[in-house]
């Protein structure tokens, strides 16, 4: 649930034509106010020039306290368990792939009638055979 | 001021989503827009995260305004700055009333015509089912946007809609745009459906412009479940979804720009 709207207004107060005329009037009235604001800003700038900056205080870094290494936690579950737990943040491995490359692979897979994952597997085997397990 | 509707006899094609975001797009441009939900499911409130407005009170529906129980300002809900929604309680009952009492129809027409003085655009969100209310509202509408799903059932929906227009004597020339939804550049079915749609549209609704097909994006459902609009400047949690959101908001903006209302 979002927080919209913050303020509820009544659209039936005035017809659109009347509302638009009002807006135009408001713009005309605002013009002299803008000039006053500019003058104020100029005055403020003059004040800033007279202001003398205080000498900077150099803070010494606090001495580092020796930290104890965190105790190792006992491993839960057996080492040989092959249960794969999918995390919420997991992205599809192809999601980060270049879009055009992914498209090309998909077309090739469709023409060869193989799955995307099979293609990736074949490509990996080929690369390993070519380059070795370095 | 134009009264614009989205319609299709097939359900679940994206009528509500399309018109909801279209209204928000215009509201973001400084226009005052009203969306009347002629679909008593009122799912447009959910899209904008305001479903609490639907259930909060039992006496602030469009029907209450029609029978003179409430004032217009009491049945309108501002969901985004400049964007207002109206909800309906039971359109079937309303339709029975409209069929039996002709004076009700006059009242309805006068009411919506009066709304045009207060809003830049009035959008009407229709349910897939048809009734007397649908007929009247389609007749009032100046422009109708036909939303078509790009699959065999969606194409059947288009044919059925045209048949309905002919049966109810609604002007087919009012269909200003056909919005194909569910496009994918590689998949065979949407491409074939788009080709079929173009041929059908040439024959049955030659005045209608076929808009740029909108891609199907799962991210839109995530946003809808959280009540966030595509035009809310919302930031997604991860880059992948953010990229999808940016793409869809860009696509929709282009489509909305091309539709001149």
Tab-separated table of C-alpha atoms in Angstrom:
chain	number	residue	atom	x	y	z
A	1	UNK	CA	0.000	0.000	0.000
A	2	UNK	CA	1.403	3.382	-0.935
A	3	UNK	CA	0.851	6.753	0.669
A	4	UNK	CA	-0.929	8.484	-2.225
A	5	UNK	CA	-2.638	10.883	-2.160
A	6	UNK	CA	-1.427	13.071	0.661
A	7	UNK	CA	-4.088	15.705	0.229
A	8	UNK	CA	-7.631	15.124	-1.023
A	9	UNK	CA	-9.011	17.910	-3.196
A	10	UNK	CA	-12.475	18.537	-4.568
A	11	UNK	CA	-12.454	18.626	-8.385
A	12	UNK	CA	-16.047	19.895	-8.506
A	13	UNK	CA	-15.294	23.217	-6.819
A	14	UNK	CA	-14.714	25.064	-10.060
A	15	UNK	CA	-15.108	24.168	-13.738
A	16	UNK	CA	-11.862	23.728	-15.711
A	17	UNK	CA	-12.276	26.947	-17.713
A	18	UNK	CA	-12.543	29.029	-14.500
A	19	UNK	CA	-9.590	27.208	-12.918
A	20	UNK	CA	-7.366	27.905	-15.933
A	21	UNK	CA	-8.207	31.641	-15.866
A	22	UNK	CA	-7.272	31.768	-12.190
A	23	UNK	CA	-3.937	30.109	-12.862
A	24	UNK	CA	-3.067	32.791	-15.433
A	25	UNK	CA	-3.904	35.553	-12.931
A	26	UNK	CA	-1.733	33.980	-10.259
A	27	UNK	CA	1.265	33.886	-12.589
A	28	UNK	CA	0.918	37.626	-13.330
A	29	UNK	CA	0.754	38.471	-9.615
A	30	UNK	CA	3.832	36.427	-8.739
A	31	UNK	CA	6.237	38.397	-10.952
A	32	UNK	CA	7.115	41.281	-8.543
A	33	UNK	CA	7.680	38.795	-5.686
A	34	UNK	CA	10.440	37.077	-7.660
A	35	UNK	CA	12.350	40.377	-7.991
A	36	UNK	CA	12.265	40.884	-4.225
A	37	UNK	CA	13.698	37.421	-3.672
A	38	UNK	CA	16.625	38.182	-5.981
A	39	UNK	CA	17.476	41.334	-3.998
A	40	UNK	CA	17.440	39.369	-0.759
A	41	UNK	CA	19.832	36.791	-2.171
A	42	UNK	CA	22.268	39.561	-3.223
A	43	UNK	CA	22.197	41.008	0.307
A	44	UNK	CA	22.933	37.608	1.787
A	45	UNK	CA	25.927	37.114	-0.508
A	46	UNK	CA	27.456	40.410	0.697
A	47	UNK	CA	27.153	39.261	4.283
A	48	UNK	CA	28.921	36.015	3.487
A	49	UNK	CA	31.956	37.926	2.080
A	50	UNK	CA	32.501	39.679	5.411
A	51	UNK	CA	32.371	36.436	7.360
A	52	UNK	CA	35.777	35.154	8.544
A	53	UNK	CA	36.179	31.423	8.513
A	54	UNK	CA	37.358	29.835	11.817
A	55	UNK	CA	40.575	27.813	11.768
A	56	UNK	CA	39.812	24.150	11.120
A	57	UNK	CA	40.215	21.826	14.083
A	58	UNK	CA	42.062	18.635	13.206
A	59	UNK	CA	40.552	15.674	14.970
A	60	UNK	CA	42.859	12.896	15.993
A	61	UNK	CA	41.695	9.429	14.991
A	62	UNK	CA	40.561	7.316	17.918
A	63	UNK	CA	42.983	4.511	18.840
A	64	UNK	CA	41.934	1.185	17.407
A	65	UNK	CA	40.688	-1.303	19.942
A	66	UNK	CA	41.839	-4.888	19.508
A	67	UNK	CA	38.967	-6.941	18.160
A	68	UNK	CA	38.450	-10.568	18.961
A	69	UNK	CA	37.817	-12.892	16.028
A	70	UNK	CA	34.239	-14.184	15.948
A	71	UNK	CA	33.897	-17.777	17.174
A	72	UNK	CA	33.362	-20.311	14.389
A	73	UNK	CA	29.838	-21.563	14.115
A	74	UNK	CA	29.146	-25.264	13.936
A	75	UNK	CA	28.037	-26.445	10.479
A	76	UNK	CA	24.455	-27.491	10.308
A	77	UNK	CA	23.391	-30.501	8.232
A	78	UNK	CA	25.572	-33.133	6.605
A	79	UNK	CA	28.312	-32.228	4.130
A	80	UNK	CA	27.029	-34.563	1.463
A	81	UNK	CA	23.521	-33.175	1.356
A	82	UNK	CA	22.638	-32.084	-2.199
A	83	UNK	CA	19.555	-30.141	-1.238
A	84	UNK	CA	19.558	-26.832	-3.077
A	85	UNK	CA	17.896	-23.978	-1.264
A	86	UNK	CA	16.875	-21.168	-3.599
A	87	UNK	CA	17.417	-17.730	-2.151
A	88	UNK	CA	14.958	-14.884	-2.775
A	89	UNK	CA	17.640	-12.698	-4.323
A	90	UNK	CA	18.686	-15.238	-6.949
A	91	UNK	CA	18.534	-13.921	-10.484
A	92	UNK	CA	18.282	-16.120	-13.535
A	93	UNK	CA	21.818	-16.733	-14.772
A	94	UNK	CA	20.769	-15.635	-18.227
A	95	UNK	CA	19.201	-12.433	-16.949
A	96	UNK	CA	22.531	-10.628	-16.759
A	97	UNK	CA	23.649	-11.961	-20.141
A	98	UNK	CA	23.871	-9.649	-23.098
A	99	UNK	CA	20.382	-9.397	-24.541
A	100	UNK	CA	21.409	-9.868	-28.157
A	101	UNK	CA	23.572	-12.895	-27.277
A	102	UNK	CA	20.709	-14.434	-25.335
A	103	UNK	CA	18.389	-13.912	-28.278
A	104	UNK	CA	20.866	-15.542	-30.680
A	105	UNK	CA	21.288	-18.554	-28.408
A	106	UNK	CA	17.537	-18.962	-28.073
A	107	UNK	CA	17.108	-18.995	-31.845
A	108	UNK	CA	19.898	-21.590	-32.212
A	109	UNK	CA	18.309	-23.719	-29.471
A	110	UNK	CA	14.957	-23.555	-31.208
A	111	UNK	CA	16.443	-24.629	-34.542
A	112	UNK	CA	18.443	-27.485	-32.924
A	113	UNK	CA	15.450	-28.428	-30.764
A	114	UNK	CA	17.459	-28.432	-27.542
A	115	UNK	CA	16.966	-26.665	-24.239
A	116	UNK	CA	18.797	-23.460	-23.386
A	117	UNK	CA	20.540	-25.161	-20.472
A	118	UNK	CA	21.706	-28.005	-22.729
A	119	UNK	CA	23.318	-25.491	-25.052
A	120	UNK	CA	25.128	-23.840	-22.146
A	121	UNK	CA	26.300	-27.258	-20.943
A	122	UNK	CA	27.639	-28.184	-24.361
A	123	UNK	CA	29.412	-24.830	-24.643
A	124	UNK	CA	31.044	-25.274	-21.239
A	125	UNK	CA	32.244	-28.799	-22.085
A	126	UNK	CA	33.679	-27.525	-25.353
A	127	UNK	CA	35.490	-24.657	-23.615
A	128	UNK	CA	36.943	-26.961	-20.965
A	129	UNK	CA	38.155	-29.436	-23.586
A	130	UNK	CA	39.743	-26.648	-25.571
A	131	UNK	CA	41.425	-24.759	-22.755
A	132	UNK	CA	41.881	-27.532	-20.192
A	133	UNK	CA	41.065	-27.213	-16.499
A	134	UNK	CA	43.325	-24.226	-15.927
B	1	UNK	CA	-13.477	17.371	-23.328
B	2	UNK	CA	-13.054	13.835	-24.625
B	3	UNK	CA	-14.698	10.826	-23.045
B	4	UNK	CA	-12.484	7.834	-23.777
B	5	UNK	CA	-13.207	4.156	-23.150
B	6	UNK	CA	-11.265	0.939	-23.289
B	7	UNK	CA	-13.308	-2.038	-24.304
B	8	UNK	CA	-13.007	-5.691	-25.285
B	9	UNK	CA	-15.411	-8.557	-24.880
B	10	UNK	CA	-12.594	-10.811	-23.746
B	11	UNK	CA	-11.495	-10.568	-20.133
B	12	UNK	CA	-7.974	-10.318	-18.761
B	13	UNK	CA	-6.447	-8.582	-21.753
B	14	UNK	CA	-5.343	-5.476	-19.846
B	15	UNK	CA	-8.153	-2.960	-20.318
B	16	UNK	CA	-8.021	-1.689	-16.740
B	17	UNK	CA	-4.228	-1.595	-16.604
B	18	UNK	CA	-4.020	0.257	-19.896
B	19	UNK	CA	-6.618	2.911	-19.083
B	20	UNK	CA	-5.373	3.309	-15.499
B	21	UNK	CA	-1.846	4.095	-16.608
B	22	UNK	CA	-3.141	6.233	-19.482
B	23	UNK	CA	-5.060	8.336	-16.968
B	24	UNK	CA	-1.997	8.591	-14.718
B	25	UNK	CA	0.128	9.617	-17.710
B	26	UNK	CA	-2.234	12.531	-18.430
B	27	UNK	CA	-2.497	13.443	-14.725
B	28	UNK	CA	1.316	13.649	-14.584
B	29	UNK	CA	1.152	16.156	-17.435
B	30	UNK	CA	-0.983	18.472	-15.295
B	31	UNK	CA	-4.393	17.413	-16.605
B	32	UNK	CA	-7.364	16.709	-14.372
B	33	UNK	CA	-8.695	13.271	-15.204
B	34	UNK	CA	-11.576	11.130	-14.006
B	35	UNK	CA	-11.788	7.366	-14.388
B	36	UNK	CA	-15.240	5.861	-13.976
B	37	UNK	CA	-14.994	2.181	-13.207
B	38	UNK	CA	-18.009	0.628	-14.946
B	39	UNK	CA	-16.553	-2.680	-13.822
B	40	UNK	CA	-17.993	-3.342	-10.358
B	41	UNK	CA	-14.901	-5.338	-9.441
B	42	UNK	CA	-13.249	-1.883	-9.170
B	43	UNK	CA	-9.800	-3.389	-9.736
B	44	UNK	CA	-8.442	-0.029	-10.887
B	45	UNK	CA	-8.320	1.004	-7.212
B	46	UNK	CA	-6.067	-1.976	-6.516
B	47	UNK	CA	-3.670	-0.954	-9.302
B	48	UNK	CA	-3.125	2.377	-7.562
B	49	UNK	CA	-2.921	0.856	-4.080
B	50	UNK	CA	-6.215	2.358	-2.907
B	51	UNK	CA	-8.429	-0.704	-2.529
B	52	UNK	CA	-9.339	0.544	0.945
B	53	UNK	CA	-11.447	3.243	-0.756
B	54	UNK	CA	-13.660	0.509	-2.238
B	55	UNK	CA	-14.575	-1.100	1.051
B	56	UNK	CA	-14.365	1.884	3.413
B	57	UNK	CA	-17.978	3.049	2.975
B	58	UNK	CA	-21.152	1.500	1.568
B	59	UNK	CA	-22.749	4.685	0.357
B	60	UNK	CA	-20.213	6.436	-1.865
B	61	UNK	CA	-20.713	4.570	-5.121
B	62	UNK	CA	-21.633	5.958	-8.517
B	63	UNK	CA	-25.154	4.586	-8.012
B	64	UNK	CA	-25.574	6.775	-4.910
B	65	UNK	CA	-24.800	9.786	-7.051
B	66	UNK	CA	-27.201	8.660	-9.770
B	67	UNK	CA	-30.160	8.399	-7.399
B	68	UNK	CA	-29.314	11.767	-5.866
B	69	UNK	CA	-28.245	10.465	-2.454
B	70	UNK	CA	-24.741	11.912	-2.708
B	71	UNK	CA	-22.985	14.867	-4.274
B	72	UNK	CA	-20.320	14.326	-6.961
B	73	UNK	CA	-17.483	15.364	-4.630
B	74	UNK	CA	-18.573	12.684	-2.148
B	75	UNK	CA	-18.219	9.781	-4.590
B	76	UNK	CA	-14.925	10.773	-6.172
B	77	UNK	CA	-11.532	9.573	-4.895
B	78	UNK	CA	-8.217	11.222	-5.614
B	79	UNK	CA	-5.694	8.414	-6.011
B	80	UNK	CA	-2.871	10.479	-7.498
B	81	UNK	CA	-2.554	14.272	-7.809
B	82	UNK	CA	-5.072	15.304	-10.460
B	83	UNK	CA	-6.366	11.766	-10.974
B	84	UNK	CA	-9.803	10.843	-9.651
B	85	UNK	CA	-11.666	7.531	-9.584
B	86	UNK	CA	-15.331	6.607	-9.200
B	87	UNK	CA	-16.490	3.166	-8.149
B	88	UNK	CA	-19.642	1.221	-8.988
B	89	UNK	CA	-21.523	-1.161	-6.717
B	90	UNK	CA	-23.559	-3.444	-8.935
B	91	UNK	CA	-23.657	-2.747	-12.647
B	92	UNK	CA	-26.144	-5.553	-13.343
B	93	UNK	CA	-28.761	-3.954	-11.124
B	94	UNK	CA	-27.959	-0.555	-12.522
B	95	UNK	CA	-28.480	-1.947	-16.009
B	96	UNK	CA	-31.887	-3.378	-15.071
B	97	UNK	CA	-32.878	0.056	-13.781
B	98	UNK	CA	-31.618	1.681	-16.949
B	99	UNK	CA	-33.616	-0.779	-19.064
B	100	UNK	CA	-36.861	-0.387	-17.137
B	101	UNK	CA	-36.701	3.351	-16.499
B	102	UNK	CA	-35.806	5.469	-19.494
B	103	UNK	CA	-35.590	8.585	-17.332
B	104	UNK	CA	-32.576	7.026	-15.586
B	105	UNK	CA	-30.732	6.905	-18.878
B	106	UNK	CA	-31.288	10.613	-19.432
B	107	UNK	CA	-30.036	11.316	-15.928
B	108	UNK	CA	-26.900	9.240	-16.520
B	109	UNK	CA	-26.137	10.986	-19.799
B	110	UNK	CA	-26.676	14.441	-18.255
B	111	UNK	CA	-24.478	13.550	-15.284
B	112	UNK	CA	-21.506	12.481	-17.390
B	113	UNK	CA	-21.909	15.442	-19.717
B	114	UNK	CA	-21.747	17.689	-16.647
B	115	UNK	CA	-18.488	16.014	-15.583
B	116	UNK	CA	-16.865	17.250	-18.783
B	117	UNK	CA	-16.935	20.796	-17.322
B	118	UNK	CA	-14.692	19.758	-14.444
B	119	UNK	CA	-12.237	17.319	-16.022
B	120	UNK	CA	-9.862	17.493	-18.969
B	121	UNK	CA	-10.392	13.831	-19.749
B	122	UNK	CA	-12.960	11.285	-18.664
B	123	UNK	CA	-11.953	7.656	-18.994
B	124	UNK	CA	-14.354	4.747	-18.634
B	125	UNK	CA	-13.116	1.334	-17.643
B	126	UNK	CA	-15.457	-1.414	-18.849
B	127	UNK	CA	-15.953	-4.968	-17.677
B	128	UNK	CA	-15.708	-7.719	-20.294
B	129	UNK	CA	-19.419	-8.455	-19.899
B	130	UNK	CA	-21.964	-6.281	-21.651
B	131	UNK	CA	-25.159	-4.726	-20.376
B	132	UNK	CA	-27.404	-1.732	-20.925
B	133	UNK	CA	-24.949	0.391	-18.957
B	134	UNK	CA	-22.165	-0.665	-21.333
B	135	UNK	CA	-24.281	0.265	-24.348
B	136	UNK	CA	-25.076	3.742	-22.990
B	137	UNK	CA	-21.526	4.477	-21.878
B	138	UNK	CA	-20.090	3.305	-25.204
B	139	UNK	CA	-22.617	5.535	-26.947
B	140	UNK	CA	-21.522	8.525	-24.826
B	141	UNK	CA	-17.838	7.814	-25.474
B	142	UNK	CA	-16.198	9.911	-28.142
B	143	UNK	CA	-13.320	7.520	-28.635
B	144	UNK	CA	-13.026	3.822	-27.948
B	145	UNK	CA	-9.698	2.084	-27.511
B	146	UNK	CA	-10.033	-1.599	-28.302
B	147	UNK	CA	-7.574	-3.663	-26.288
B	148	UNK	CA	-6.765	-6.983	-27.957
B	149	UNK	CA	-4.705	-9.844	-26.557
B	150	UNK	CA	-2.211	-11.246	-29.059
B	151	UNK	CA	-3.252	-14.895	-28.961
B	152	UNK	CA	-5.939	-16.940	-30.749
B	153	UNK	CA	-8.492	-16.296	-27.980
B	154	UNK	CA	-7.695	-12.599	-28.039
B	155	UNK	CA	-8.362	-12.457	-31.786
B	156	UNK	CA	-11.708	-14.191	-31.171
B	157	UNK	CA	-12.379	-11.485	-28.589
B	158	UNK	CA	-11.822	-8.837	-31.275
B	159	UNK	CA	-14.290	-10.566	-33.625
B	160	UNK	CA	-16.829	-10.905	-30.819
B	161	UNK	CA	-16.471	-7.213	-29.926
B	162	UNK	CA	-17.094	-6.127	-33.523
B	163	UNK	CA	-20.141	-8.416	-33.620
B	164	UNK	CA	-21.389	-6.802	-30.400
B	165	UNK	CA	-20.964	-3.308	-31.873
B	166	UNK	CA	-22.988	-4.330	-34.932
B	167	UNK	CA	-25.713	-5.981	-32.832
B	168	UNK	CA	-26.075	-3.001	-30.467
B	169	UNK	CA	-25.825	-0.426	-33.229
B	170	UNK	CA	-22.727	1.265	-31.795
B	171	UNK	CA	-20.670	3.149	-34.361
B	172	UNK	CA	-17.573	1.141	-35.286
B	173	UNK	CA	-15.917	4.373	-36.455
B	174	UNK	CA	-15.670	5.361	-32.782
B	175	UNK	CA	-12.920	2.788	-32.375
B	176	UNK	CA	-10.007	5.168	-32.762
B	177	UNK	CA	-7.187	2.803	-31.806
B	178	UNK	CA	-6.596	-0.909	-31.466
B	179	UNK	CA	-4.088	-1.729	-28.746
B	180	UNK	CA	-2.403	-5.109	-29.201
B	181	UNK	CA	-1.105	-6.457	-25.887
B	182	UNK	CA	1.170	-9.437	-25.221
B	183	UNK	CA	3.663	-8.989	-28.041
B	184	UNK	CA	6.975	-10.816	-28.195
B	185	UNK	CA	9.484	-10.339	-31.030
B	186	UNK	CA	10.514	-14.029	-31.215
B	187	UNK	CA	7.463	-16.023	-30.162
B	188	UNK	CA	5.433	-17.335	-33.068
B	189	UNK	CA	1.904	-17.041	-31.618
B	190	UNK	CA	1.879	-13.269	-30.880
B	191	UNK	CA	3.429	-12.509	-34.279
B	192	UNK	CA	0.858	-14.620	-36.080
B	193	UNK	CA	-1.955	-13.084	-34.010
B	194	UNK	CA	-0.730	-9.575	-34.854
B	195	UNK	CA	-0.713	-10.431	-38.552
B	196	UNK	CA	-4.272	-11.827	-38.283
B	197	UNK	CA	-5.394	-8.780	-36.331
B	198	UNK	CA	-4.074	-6.417	-39.005
B	199	UNK	CA	-6.016	-8.273	-41.709
B	200	UNK	CA	-9.205	-8.334	-39.601
B	201	UNK	CA	-8.872	-4.671	-38.645
B	202	UNK	CA	-8.534	-3.662	-42.294
B	203	UNK	CA	-11.846	-5.338	-43.054
B	204	UNK	CA	-13.934	-4.630	-39.967
B	205	UNK	CA	-12.594	-1.408	-38.435
B	206	UNK	CA	-10.719	0.414	-41.205
B	207	UNK	CA	-10.768	3.781	-39.375
B	208	UNK	CA	-8.924	2.413	-36.343
B	209	UNK	CA	-5.176	2.868	-35.996
B	210	UNK	CA	-3.271	-0.151	-34.741
B	211	UNK	CA	-0.986	1.143	-31.988
B	212	UNK	CA	2.527	-0.133	-31.311
B	213	UNK	CA	2.121	-3.598	-29.741
B	214	UNK	CA	2.781	-3.648	-26.007
B	215	UNK	CA	5.096	-6.342	-24.684
B	216	UNK	CA	3.999	-8.695	-21.945
B	217	UNK	CA	5.966	-8.002	-18.778
B	218	UNK	CA	5.641	-9.888	-15.526
B	219	UNK	CA	7.028	-6.874	-13.634
B	220	UNK	CA	3.725	-5.071	-14.130
B	221	UNK	CA	1.962	-7.697	-12.025
B	222	UNK	CA	4.520	-7.230	-9.251
B	223	UNK	CA	3.870	-3.488	-9.323
B	224	UNK	CA	0.107	-3.949	-9.302
B	225	UNK	CA	0.255	-6.226	-6.286
B	226	UNK	CA	2.109	-3.463	-4.423
B	227	UNK	CA	-0.192	-0.712	-5.703
B	228	UNK	CA	2.568	1.138	-7.539
B	229	UNK	CA	2.006	2.748	-10.911
B	230	UNK	CA	4.491	2.591	-13.777
B	231	UNK	CA	4.636	6.416	-13.712
B	232	UNK	CA	5.284	6.702	-9.956
B	233	UNK	CA	9.109	7.006	-10.266
B	234	UNK	CA	9.414	3.950	-8.077
B	235	UNK	CA	12.802	2.235	-7.630
B	236	UNK	CA	12.840	-1.565	-7.748
B	237	UNK	CA	14.942	-3.650	-5.372
B	238	UNK	CA	17.200	-5.191	-8.000
B	239	UNK	CA	18.674	-4.126	-11.314
B	240	UNK	CA	16.913	-6.787	-13.352
B	241	UNK	CA	13.428	-5.679	-12.331
B	242	UNK	CA	14.417	-2.013	-12.539
B	243	UNK	CA	15.522	-2.539	-16.138
B	244	UNK	CA	12.188	-4.197	-16.932
B	245	UNK	CA	10.278	-1.370	-15.258
B	246	UNK	CA	12.232	1.266	-17.203
B	247	UNK	CA	11.550	-0.600	-20.426
B	248	UNK	CA	7.828	-0.889	-19.830
B	249	UNK	CA	7.410	2.721	-18.754
B	250	UNK	CA	9.330	3.806	-21.860
B	251	UNK	CA	7.218	1.555	-24.111
B	252	UNK	CA	3.966	2.770	-22.554
B	253	UNK	CA	5.005	6.421	-22.813
B	254	UNK	CA	5.713	5.953	-26.515
B	255	UNK	CA	2.335	4.270	-27.056
B	256	UNK	CA	0.491	6.964	-25.092
B	257	UNK	CA	2.278	9.691	-27.025
B	258	UNK	CA	1.180	8.099	-30.291
B	259	UNK	CA	-2.459	7.977	-29.183
B	260	UNK	CA	-3.804	11.467	-29.755
B	261	UNK	CA	-7.033	11.901	-27.802
